Amino acid sequence: MPMSSIKPRTMPGVLELLPLDQIAFQGMLDTIRRNYERFGFLPVETPVMEFSEVLLTKSGGETERQVYFVQSTGALEQGGTPELALRFDLTVPLARYVAEHEHELSFPFRRYQIQRVYRGERAQRGRFREFYQCDIDVIGKDHLSIRYDAEMPAVIHSVFRELDIGPFQIQLNNRKLIRGFFEDLGIAEGERQMLVLREVDKLDKRGADAVRATLQGEGFGLPAEVVARIMDFVSTRSTGHDHALACLERLGRGNQTLAQGADELREVLTLVRAFGVPETHYALNFSIARGLDYYTGTVYETHLTDFPQIGSICSGGRYDNLASHYTKSKLPGVGISIGATRLFWQLREAKLIGTADSTVQVLVTQMDEADLPKYLELAGLLRSAGIPTEVQMEPRKLAKQFHYADRAGIRFVAVLGTDELAKGVVTIKDLRKQDQFEVARADLVKTLRVEIEQAAAMKGR
RNA sequence: GUGGGCGUAGCUCAGCUGGUUAGAGUACCGGAUUGUGAUUCCGGUUGUCGGGGGUUCGAAUCCCCUCGCUCACCCCA
């Protein structure tokens, strides 16, 4: 078999990018990181592999089905079950991390984490087996004020405003509110409540009629009157700050759980406004449940107003006790997660982001092989001014050099030929503007900086 | 895990009811008086028609099996 007969390919469900797209993606991660840090979150990384026993504490059937186990060849040969597995989210590793370093951390512990996670799902459009999650969480010891729940929307607002991908809305709900409501309807049992919630969570996806039919159908067998009350409740959407408060008021007192949920939402709403989030950017949505079993209070989803089909681009919530499997200490927390790979992929599909320019700003051409030292010197000058610069090292037809710069996404080409050397100038061509000019060597750095800045400003618009 | 769709050049695809050496666009490479890319013109490379078996004088085309991809469902901590 010839050496070249193996088809180069990646497994389905991974996102591998060409350099200019990678630059765009990294720009997105940079923005997220910058905003997380701006709000005072500290960086943490954890290993991509964890001990299986640590990872699989929740051992739901579904979880286990989607976990990739890891085994060395040696261990594989000896049989036995893999003791390592790839993390499938960042929350479980966080719980382990906090429990392990409990006595070295300061609480409330505010961490951010931007790393890849792994899920063995069947590949599907816009869903990945390897993807980035960008998480922040605030973990308290014994107690964590509800006020932190209001900080999350403030961070979300800051991130997505700066990502500049169009209007968006942060939708809020509260698990206690939902639980209380269902208890009043006589749907008190946990498992059954979960099933109903799971169905209700699909409201925006499947439509009201489909959900109503399912709830009244044989699987659930709920009376039409009860279903009507459920549908009425879960279709609540607030249209402004005062309306949101009115929606909560309209619920009445109900049972204690419902009342507590409403009180929490009220406080969160009030503080979200105080954080300066415009009221157009947050709303109540009583159908949001989130699949996660461990959410106990506030839950969030964020949607792009002009692209509802994209679904939630950032979600999270409050949990009572993060690390009960690893420590006796009570560690309540609240957090959010941005699925960056999926988000990037969808934004690209929706044409909301394009291919970036190269991070390389200047290509110095080679006119005469003998003058290479002069080109290197010029590049050195630009580099020490902080301008990323590449030098044409091999002799090549000038047209090829321009072609290369164009394809590589390098915007400026610096030409230093005999004419320029004689005159003490450099010719700069802006490939995007199809424009070129001569600039005195002494003014080169200053001029290029202005050009680069202008180019960046144009791009941002 | 359950069900549907699709496999022809790097990519997007054409190839009628079986019939000569399997095509187009795009991309890529080279050229159009050696200091200017993308645009134009000319030329060139590219395929075990996913794989195996069967029917036939003859299969990219029909049948069976298999593999891969893909979409929906399940689920999404």
Coordinates of C-alpha atoms (C1' of nucleotides) in Angstrom, one line a residue:
Chain A
M1 CA 0.0 0.0 0.0
P2 CA 1.4 3.4 -0.9
M3 CA 2.1 5.8 1.9
S4 CA -0.4 8.3 0.6
S5 CA -3.4 6.0 0.6
I6 CA -4.7 7.0 4.0
K7 CA -7.4 9.6 3.6
P8 CA -6.7 12.7 5.8
R9 CA -9.8 13.4 7.8
T10 CA -11.0 14.4 11.2
M11 CA -13.7 12.6 13.1
P12 CA -17.2 14.1 12.7
G13 CA -18.3 16.7 15.2
V14 CA -15.1 18.6 15.6
L15 CA -14.4 22.1 14.3
E16 CA -11.1 22.6 12.6
L17 CA -10.4 26.0 11.1
L18 CA -8.1 27.6 8.6
P19 CA -5.8 30.3 10.0
L20 CA -7.9 33.3 9.1
D21 CA -11.0 31.7 10.7
Q22 CA -9.0 30.7 13.7
I23 CA -8.0 34.3 14.1
A24 CA -11.7 35.3 14.1
F25 CA -12.5 32.6 16.6
Q26 CA -9.7 33.5 18.9
G27 CA -10.8 37.1 18.7
M28 CA -14.2 35.9 20.0
L29 CA -12.6 34.0 22.9
D30 CA -10.4 37.1 23.7
T31 CA -13.5 39.3 24.0
I32 CA -15.2 36.8 26.3
R33 CA -12.0 36.5 28.5
R34 CA -11.5 40.2 28.6
N35 CA -15.1 40.8 29.9
Y36 CA -14.9 37.9 32.4
E37 CA -11.7 39.5 33.8
R38 CA -13.3 42.9 33.8
F39 CA -15.9 41.6 36.2
G40 CA -13.2 40.3 38.5
F41 CA -13.2 36.6 37.7
L42 CA -10.0 34.6 38.1
P43 CA -8.6 32.1 35.6
V44 CA -8.6 28.4 36.2
E45 CA -7.7 25.4 34.0
T46 CA -8.3 21.8 34.8
P47 CA -7.1 18.7 33.1
V48 CA -9.0 17.4 30.1
M49 CA -9.1 14.0 31.8
E50 CA -10.5 13.2 35.2
F51 CA -10.8 10.0 37.1
S52 CA -14.0 8.3 36.0
E53 CA -15.3 8.0 39.5
V54 CA -15.0 11.8 40.0
L55 CA -16.6 12.6 36.7
L56 CA -19.5 10.1 36.8
T57 CA -20.9 11.0 40.2
K58 CA -24.2 11.9 38.7
S59 CA -24.2 8.6 36.8
G60 CA -27.4 9.2 34.9
G61 CA -27.8 6.8 32.1
E62 CA -27.5 9.6 29.5
T63 CA -24.3 11.0 31.0
E64 CA -22.5 7.7 30.8
R65 CA -23.6 7.1 27.3
Q66 CA -22.0 10.4 26.2
V67 CA -18.7 10.2 28.1
Y68 CA -15.5 9.3 26.3
F69 CA -13.4 6.9 28.4
V70 CA -9.6 7.1 28.2
Q71 CA -7.3 4.2 28.5
S72 CA -3.6 3.7 27.9
T73 CA -2.7 0.9 25.4
G74 CA -1.1 -1.0 28.3
A75 CA -4.2 -0.8 30.4
L76 CA -6.3 -1.8 27.4
E77 CA -4.3 -4.9 26.8
Q78 CA -4.8 -6.0 30.4
G79 CA -8.6 -5.5 30.2
G80 CA -10.4 -3.9 33.0
T81 CA -12.5 -0.7 33.1
P82 CA -10.9 2.7 32.1
E83 CA -10.2 4.7 35.2
L84 CA -10.0 8.0 33.2
A85 CA -12.6 9.9 31.2
L86 CA -12.8 13.2 29.2
R87 CA -14.7 16.0 30.9
F88 CA -18.1 16.6 29.4
D89 CA -18.5 20.1 31.0
L90 CA -16.6 22.5 33.2
T91 CA -19.0 22.4 36.1
V92 CA -18.2 19.0 37.4
P93 CA -14.4 19.6 37.3
L94 CA -15.1 22.9 39.0
A95 CA -16.9 21.1 41.8
R96 CA -14.0 18.7 42.2
Y97 CA -11.5 21.6 42.0
V98 CA -13.3 23.7 44.7
A99 CA -13.7 20.7 47.0
E100 CA -10.0 19.7 46.5
H101 CA -8.7 23.2 47.2
E102 CA -11.4 24.4 49.5
H103 CA -9.0 25.5 52.2
E104 CA -6.7 27.4 49.8
L105 CA -9.4 29.4 48.1
S106 CA -11.1 32.6 49.1
F107 CA -14.8 32.7 49.1
P108 CA -16.9 33.8 47.4
F109 CA -14.7 32.1 44.8
R110 CA -15.1 33.7 41.4
R111 CA -13.5 31.8 38.6
Y112 CA -13.6 31.8 34.8
Q113 CA -12.6 28.8 32.7
I114 CA -12.3 28.6 28.9
Q115 CA -11.5 25.1 27.7
R116 CA -12.7 22.3 25.5
V117 CA -15.1 19.6 26.6
Y118 CA -16.1 16.3 25.0
R119 CA -19.4 14.6 24.4
G120 CA -20.0 11.5 22.5
E121 CA -23.1 12.6 20.7
R122 CA -24.2 11.5 17.3
A123 CA -23.0 14.3 15.1
Q124 CA -25.6 16.8 14.1
R125 CA -25.7 20.1 12.4
G126 CA -24.2 22.7 14.7
R127 CA -23.5 20.2 17.4
F128 CA -20.1 19.1 18.3
R129 CA -18.3 16.3 20.1
E130 CA -15.4 18.6 21.0
F131 CA -16.2 22.2 21.8
Y132 CA -15.2 25.2 23.9
Q133 CA -17.2 26.2 26.9
C134 CA -16.6 29.6 28.5
D135 CA -17.8 29.5 32.0
I136 CA -18.0 31.8 35.0
D137 CA -19.2 30.7 38.4
V138 CA -19.4 32.3 41.8
I139 CA -19.1 29.8 44.6
G140 CA -20.0 30.7 48.1
K141 CA -19.3 28.9 51.3
D142 CA -22.4 27.9 53.2
H143 CA -24.2 30.8 51.7
L144 CA -24.2 32.9 48.6
S145 CA -26.4 36.0 48.2
I146 CA -29.0 36.1 45.6
R147 CA -27.4 39.3 44.5
Y148 CA -24.8 37.3 42.6
D149 CA -27.6 36.0 40.5
A150 CA -28.1 39.5 39.2
E151 CA -24.4 39.9 38.3
M152 CA -24.6 37.1 35.7
P153 CA -26.9 39.0 33.3
A154 CA -24.6 42.0 33.7
V155 CA -21.6 40.0 32.5
I156 CA -23.7 38.4 29.7
H157 CA -24.7 41.9 28.6
S158 CA -21.2 43.2 28.6
V159 CA -19.8 40.2 26.6
F160 CA -22.4 40.2 23.9
R161 CA -22.5 43.9 23.5
E162 CA -18.8 43.8 22.8
L163 CA -19.1 40.8 20.5
D164 CA -21.3 43.1 18.5
I165 CA -23.5 40.4 16.9
G166 CA -26.8 42.2 17.0
P167 CA -29.6 42.7 19.5
F168 CA -30.0 40.0 22.2
Q169 CA -32.1 39.3 25.2
I170 CA -31.3 37.6 28.4
Q171 CA -34.3 35.6 29.6
L172 CA -34.8 34.8 33.2
N173 CA -36.8 32.2 35.2
N174 CA -36.6 30.6 38.5
R175 CA -36.8 26.9 39.3
K176 CA -38.6 27.5 42.7
L177 CA -41.3 29.4 40.9
I178 CA -41.9 26.6 38.5
R179 CA -41.7 23.9 41.2
G180 CA -44.2 25.8 43.3
F181 CA -46.5 26.3 40.4
F182 CA -46.5 22.6 39.5
E183 CA -47.0 21.6 43.2
D184 CA -50.1 23.7 43.3
L185 CA -51.4 21.8 40.3
G186 CA -50.8 18.5 42.0
I187 CA -47.7 17.6 40.0
A188 CA -45.4 17.3 42.9
E189 CA -43.4 14.2 42.3
G190 CA -39.9 15.0 41.1
E191 CA -39.6 12.7 38.2
R192 CA -43.0 13.5 36.8
Q193 CA -42.3 17.2 37.2
M194 CA -39.0 16.8 35.3
L195 CA -40.8 15.2 32.4
V196 CA -43.4 17.9 32.2
L197 CA -40.7 20.6 32.4
R198 CA -38.7 18.9 29.7
E199 CA -41.7 19.1 27.5
V200 CA -42.5 22.6 28.4
D201 CA -38.9 23.6 27.7
K202 CA -39.6 22.8 24.0
L203 CA -42.3 25.3 23.8
D204 CA -40.4 27.7 21.6
K205 CA -39.0 24.9 19.5
R206 CA -42.1 22.8 18.9
G207 CA -44.9 25.3 19.3
A208 CA -47.8 25.6 21.8
D209 CA -50.1 23.2 20.0
A210 CA -47.6 20.3 19.9
V211 CA -46.7 20.7 23.6
R212 CA -50.4 20.9 24.6
A213 CA -51.1 17.8 22.6
T214 CA -48.2 15.9 24.2
L215 CA -49.2 16.9 27.8
Q216 CA -52.8 15.8 27.2
G217 CA -51.8 12.6 25.4
E218 CA -51.4 9.2 26.9
G219 CA -47.9 9.6 28.1
F220 CA -48.9 12.4 30.6
G221 CA -52.7 12.2 30.6
L222 CA -53.2 15.6 32.2
P223 CA -56.7 17.0 32.2
A224 CA -57.3 19.7 29.7
E225 CA -58.0 22.3 32.4
V226 CA -54.6 21.6 34.0
V227 CA -52.8 21.8 30.7
A228 CA -54.5 25.1 30.0
R229 CA -53.2 26.5 33.2
I230 CA -49.7 25.2 32.5
M231 CA -49.8 26.7 29.0
D232 CA -51.0 30.0 30.3
F233 CA -48.2 30.0 32.9
V234 CA -45.3 29.0 30.7
S235 CA -46.2 31.4 27.9
T236 CA -45.5 34.3 30.2
R237 CA -43.0 36.7 28.6
S238 CA -42.3 40.1 30.0
T239 CA -41.9 43.1 27.8
G240 CA -40.1 45.5 30.1
H241 CA -39.0 46.0 33.6
D242 CA -42.3 47.1 35.1
H243 CA -44.2 44.5 33.2
A244 CA -41.8 41.9 34.5
L245 CA -42.7 42.9 38.1
A246 CA -46.3 42.9 37.2
C247 CA -46.1 39.4 35.8
L248 CA -44.7 38.3 39.2
E249 CA -47.5 40.2 41.0
R250 CA -50.2 38.6 39.0
L251 CA -49.1 35.1 40.2
G252 CA -50.5 35.9 43.7
R253 CA -48.9 34.2 46.7
G254 CA -49.6 30.6 45.9
N255 CA -47.5 28.2 48.0
Q256 CA -44.3 29.1 49.8
T257 CA -42.0 27.7 47.1
L258 CA -43.7 29.8 44.4
A259 CA -43.6 32.9 46.6
Q260 CA -40.0 32.4 47.3
G261 CA -39.2 32.0 43.6
A262 CA -41.1 35.2 42.8
D263 CA -39.3 37.1 45.5
E264 CA -36.0 36.0 44.2
L265 CA -36.8 37.0 40.7
R266 CA -38.0 40.4 41.9
E267 CA -34.7 41.0 43.6
V268 CA -32.7 39.8 40.7
L269 CA -34.7 42.0 38.3
T270 CA -34.2 45.1 40.5
L271 CA -30.4 44.5 40.7
V272 CA -30.0 43.7 37.0
R273 CA -31.4 47.1 36.3
A274 CA -29.1 48.6 38.9
F275 CA -26.2 46.9 37.1
G276 CA -27.1 49.1 34.2
V277 CA -28.4 46.4 31.9
P278 CA -31.0 48.1 29.6
E279 CA -34.5 46.8 30.2
T280 CA -34.7 45.9 26.5
H281 CA -32.1 43.3 27.1
Y282 CA -33.7 41.2 29.8
A283 CA -37.1 39.6 30.3
L284 CA -39.0 36.9 32.2
N285 CA -39.7 33.7 30.3
F286 CA -41.5 31.1 32.4
S287 CA -40.9 28.3 30.0
I288 CA -37.2 28.2 30.6
A289 CA -36.4 25.2 32.7
R290 CA -32.9 24.0 31.5
G291 CA -32.3 20.3 31.4
L292 CA -29.8 20.5 34.3
D293 CA -31.1 18.6 37.3
Y294 CA -28.9 20.6 39.7
Y295 CA -30.3 24.1 39.0
T296 CA -32.4 25.1 42.0
G297 CA -33.2 28.8 41.6
T298 CA -32.6 31.4 38.9
V299 CA -32.0 30.1 35.4
Y300 CA -30.9 32.1 32.3
E301 CA -30.9 31.8 28.6
T302 CA -29.7 34.4 26.1
H303 CA -31.1 34.7 22.6
L304 CA -30.3 36.7 19.5
T305 CA -33.4 38.7 18.7
D306 CA -32.9 38.5 14.9
F307 CA -31.9 34.9 14.9
P308 CA -34.3 32.9 17.2
Q309 CA -33.5 29.7 15.3
I310 CA -30.0 29.8 16.8
G311 CA -31.5 29.1 20.2
S312 CA -29.7 29.9 23.4
I313 CA -26.2 31.3 23.0
C314 CA -25.5 31.5 26.7
S315 CA -27.2 29.8 29.6
G316 CA -26.8 29.0 33.3
G317 CA -28.3 29.2 36.7
R318 CA -28.2 28.9 40.4
Y319 CA -27.5 25.7 42.3
D320 CA -27.7 25.0 46.0
N321 CA -24.8 22.7 46.5
L322 CA -22.1 22.3 43.9
A323 CA -19.8 19.7 45.4
S324 CA -22.0 17.5 47.6
H325 CA -20.3 14.4 46.1
Y326 CA -16.8 15.6 47.1
T327 CA -17.1 17.5 50.4
K328 CA -19.5 17.9 53.4
S329 CA -19.2 21.6 53.1
K330 CA -22.2 23.3 51.5
L331 CA -21.1 25.2 48.4
P332 CA -23.9 27.1 46.7
G333 CA -23.1 28.8 43.4
V334 CA -24.4 30.5 40.3
G335 CA -22.8 30.5 36.9
I336 CA -23.2 30.7 33.2
S337 CA -21.7 29.1 30.2
I338 CA -21.1 30.2 26.6
G339 CA -20.7 27.3 24.1
A340 CA -18.2 29.2 22.0
T341 CA -17.6 26.6 19.2
R342 CA -21.3 26.3 18.5
L343 CA -21.8 30.0 18.8
F344 CA -18.9 30.7 16.4
W345 CA -20.2 28.1 13.9
Q346 CA -23.7 29.5 14.0
L347 CA -22.6 33.1 13.7
R348 CA -20.6 32.2 10.7
E349 CA -23.6 30.3 9.2
A350 CA -25.7 33.4 9.8
K351 CA -23.0 35.5 8.1
L352 CA -22.7 37.6 11.3
I353 CA -19.0 37.1 11.3
G354 CA -16.7 36.6 8.4
T355 CA -13.1 35.6 7.8
A356 CA -10.6 37.8 9.7
D357 CA -7.6 39.6 8.3
S358 CA -4.3 38.0 9.1
T359 CA -2.6 38.9 12.3
V360 CA 0.4 39.5 10.1
Q361 CA 0.1 43.2 9.0
V362 CA 3.1 43.6 6.7
L363 CA 4.9 41.5 4.1
V364 CA 8.3 42.9 3.2
T365 CA 9.0 41.9 -0.4
Q366 CA 12.3 40.6 -1.8
M367 CA 13.4 42.6 -4.8
D368 CA 17.0 41.6 -5.0
E369 CA 18.4 38.6 -3.1
A370 CA 21.6 40.6 -2.4
D371 CA 19.5 43.1 -0.4
L372 CA 18.0 40.6 2.0
P373 CA 19.8 42.1 5.0
K374 CA 18.1 45.4 4.3
Y375 CA 14.7 43.7 4.2
L376 CA 15.5 42.0 7.5
E377 CA 16.5 45.3 9.0
L378 CA 13.3 46.9 7.8
A379 CA 11.3 44.1 9.3
G380 CA 13.2 44.4 12.6
L381 CA 12.2 48.1 12.7
L382 CA 8.5 47.3 12.2
R383 CA 8.6 44.4 14.7
S384 CA 10.2 46.5 17.4
A385 CA 7.3 48.9 16.9
G386 CA 5.0 46.1 17.6
I387 CA 3.8 45.6 14.0
P388 CA 3.6 41.9 13.1
T389 CA 5.8 41.5 10.0
E390 CA 6.8 38.7 7.7
V391 CA 9.7 38.8 5.3
Q392 CA 9.9 37.2 1.8
M393 CA 12.9 35.0 2.4
E394 CA 13.1 33.2 -0.9
P395 CA 13.5 34.9 -4.3
R396 CA 10.2 34.8 -6.2
K397 CA 8.6 36.8 -8.9
L398 CA 7.1 39.9 -7.4
A399 CA 3.7 39.1 -8.7
K400 CA 3.9 35.8 -6.7
Q401 CA 4.8 37.7 -3.6
F402 CA 1.8 39.9 -3.9
H403 CA -0.4 36.9 -4.7
Y404 CA 0.9 35.2 -1.6
A405 CA 0.2 38.2 0.6
D406 CA -3.3 38.5 -0.8
R407 CA -4.1 34.9 -0.2
A408 CA -2.6 34.9 3.3
G409 CA -4.8 37.8 4.2
I410 CA -1.8 40.2 4.8
R411 CA -3.1 43.6 4.1
F412 CA 0.1 45.7 3.6
V413 CA 3.0 45.0 1.4
A414 CA 6.3 46.9 1.9
V415 CA 8.5 47.3 -1.2
L416 CA 12.1 48.3 -0.7
G417 CA 13.7 48.2 -4.2
T418 CA 16.6 50.1 -5.7
D419 CA 14.4 53.2 -6.3
E420 CA 13.2 53.3 -2.7
L421 CA 16.7 52.7 -1.3
A422 CA 18.1 55.5 -3.4
K423 CA 15.4 57.9 -2.2
G424 CA 15.4 56.7 1.4
V425 CA 11.7 55.7 1.3
V426 CA 9.5 52.6 1.4
T427 CA 6.6 51.9 -0.9
I428 CA 3.5 50.6 1.0
K429 CA 0.7 49.0 -0.9
D430 CA -2.6 48.5 0.8
L431 CA -4.0 45.4 -1.0
R432 CA -7.5 46.0 0.3
K433 CA -7.7 49.6 -0.9
Q434 CA -5.7 48.8 -4.0
D435 CA -3.7 51.9 -3.2
Q436 CA 0.0 52.5 -2.8
F437 CA 2.2 55.4 -1.6
E438 CA 5.8 56.2 -0.8
V439 CA 6.7 57.1 2.8
A440 CA 9.9 58.4 4.2
R441 CA 11.6 55.8 6.2
A442 CA 11.5 58.0 9.3
D443 CA 7.8 58.2 9.1
L444 CA 7.2 54.6 8.2
V445 CA 6.2 53.3 11.6
K446 CA 3.9 56.2 12.4
T447 CA 2.2 56.1 9.1
L448 CA 1.6 52.3 9.2
R449 CA 0.2 52.5 12.7
V450 CA -2.4 55.0 11.5
E451 CA -3.2 52.9 8.5
I452 CA -3.6 49.7 10.6
E453 CA -5.7 51.5 13.1
Q454 CA -8.0 52.8 10.3
A455 CA -8.2 49.4 8.8
A456 CA -9.3 47.9 12.1
A457 CA -11.9 50.7 12.6
M458 CA -13.4 50.1 9.2
K459 CA -13.6 46.4 9.9
G460 CA -15.4 46.9 13.1
R461 CA -18.1 48.9 11.4
Chain B
rG1 C1' -29.8 4.0 21.0
rU2 C1' -34.4 4.6 17.0
rG3 C1' -35.9 6.2 12.0
rG4 C1' -35.1 8.8 7.1
rG5 C1' -31.7 10.8 3.1
rC6 C1' -27.1 10.8 0.4
rG7 C1' -22.1 8.7 -1.5
rU8 C1' -19.0 10.8 -9.1
rA9 C1' -12.1 15.6 -9.1
rG10 C1' -9.8 19.3 -3.1
rC11 C1' -15.1 21.8 -3.2
rU12 C1' -20.3 22.3 -5.7
rC13 C1' -22.5 19.1 -8.9
rA14 C1' -24.1 16.9 -14.3
rG15 C1' -24.1 12.1 -16.3
rC16 C1' -32.0 10.5 -19.6
rU17 C1' -34.9 4.4 -19.2
rG18 C1' -27.4 0.1 -18.7
rG19 C1' -23.7 1.3 -24.4
rU20 C1' -17.1 3.9 -26.8
rU21 C1' -11.1 6.7 -23.9
rA22 C1' -16.5 9.8 -17.2
rG23 C1' -17.9 15.7 -17.8
rA24 C1' -18.8 21.1 -16.1
rG25 C1' -18.0 25.1 -12.8
rU26 C1' -14.8 26.3 -9.0
rA27 C1' -10.1 25.8 -6.8
rC28 C1' -5.0 24.8 -7.8
rC29 C1' -0.4 25.2 -11.1
rG30 C1' 1.9 27.6 -15.4
rG31 C1' 1.9 31.5 -19.2
rA32 C1' 0.2 36.7 -21.5
rU33 C1' 8.0 42.0 -23.0
rU34 C1' 11.4 39.9 -16.1
rG35 C1' 8.7 46.5 -9.9
rU36 C1' 2.4 44.8 -8.2
rG37 C1' -2.2 40.6 -5.9
rA38 C1' -7.6 39.8 -6.3
rU39 C1' -10.4 41.1 -11.9
rU40 C1' -9.5 39.3 -17.8
rC41 C1' -7.4 35.8 -21.6
rC42 C1' -4.8 31.1 -22.9
rG43 C1' -3.0 26.3 -21.4
rG44 C1' -2.4 22.2 -17.8
rU45 C1' -2.9 18.6 -13.4
rU46 C1' -6.8 16.1 -10.7
rG47 C1' -10.9 10.6 -10.1
rU48 C1' -10.0 2.4 -7.9
rC49 C1' -17.8 6.9 -9.9
rG50 C1' -17.3 4.9 -1.1
rG51 C1' -16.0 -0.7 -0.8
rG52 C1' -17.3 -6.0 -1.9
rG53 C1' -20.4 -9.4 -4.5
rG54 C1' -24.3 -10.4 -8.2
rU55 C1' -27.3 -9.8 -13.0
rU56 C1' -25.4 -8.7 -18.1
rC57 C1' -21.9 -9.2 -24.2
rG58 C1' -21.4 -4.6 -21.4
rA59 C1' -22.7 -1.3 -14.8
rA60 C1' -21.3 5.4 -12.3
rU61 C1' -26.4 3.6 -13.9
rC62 C1' -30.1 -2.4 -11.9
rC63 C1' -30.1 -6.0 -7.3
rC64 C1' -27.9 -7.6 -2.5
rC65 C1' -24.4 -6.8 1.5
rU66 C1' -21.1 -3.5 3.9
rC67 C1' -18.8 1.1 5.2
rG68 C1' -19.0 6.3 5.5
rC69 C1' -21.5 10.8 5.8
rU70 C1' -25.9 13.5 6.9
rC71 C1' -30.8 14.9 8.9
rA72 C1' -34.6 14.1 12.6
rC73 C1' -35.8 11.8 17.4
rC74 C1' -33.7 10.7 22.3
rC75 C1' -30.5 13.6 25.3
rC76 C1' -27.9 18.0 26.1
rA77 C1' -25.2 18.2 33.7

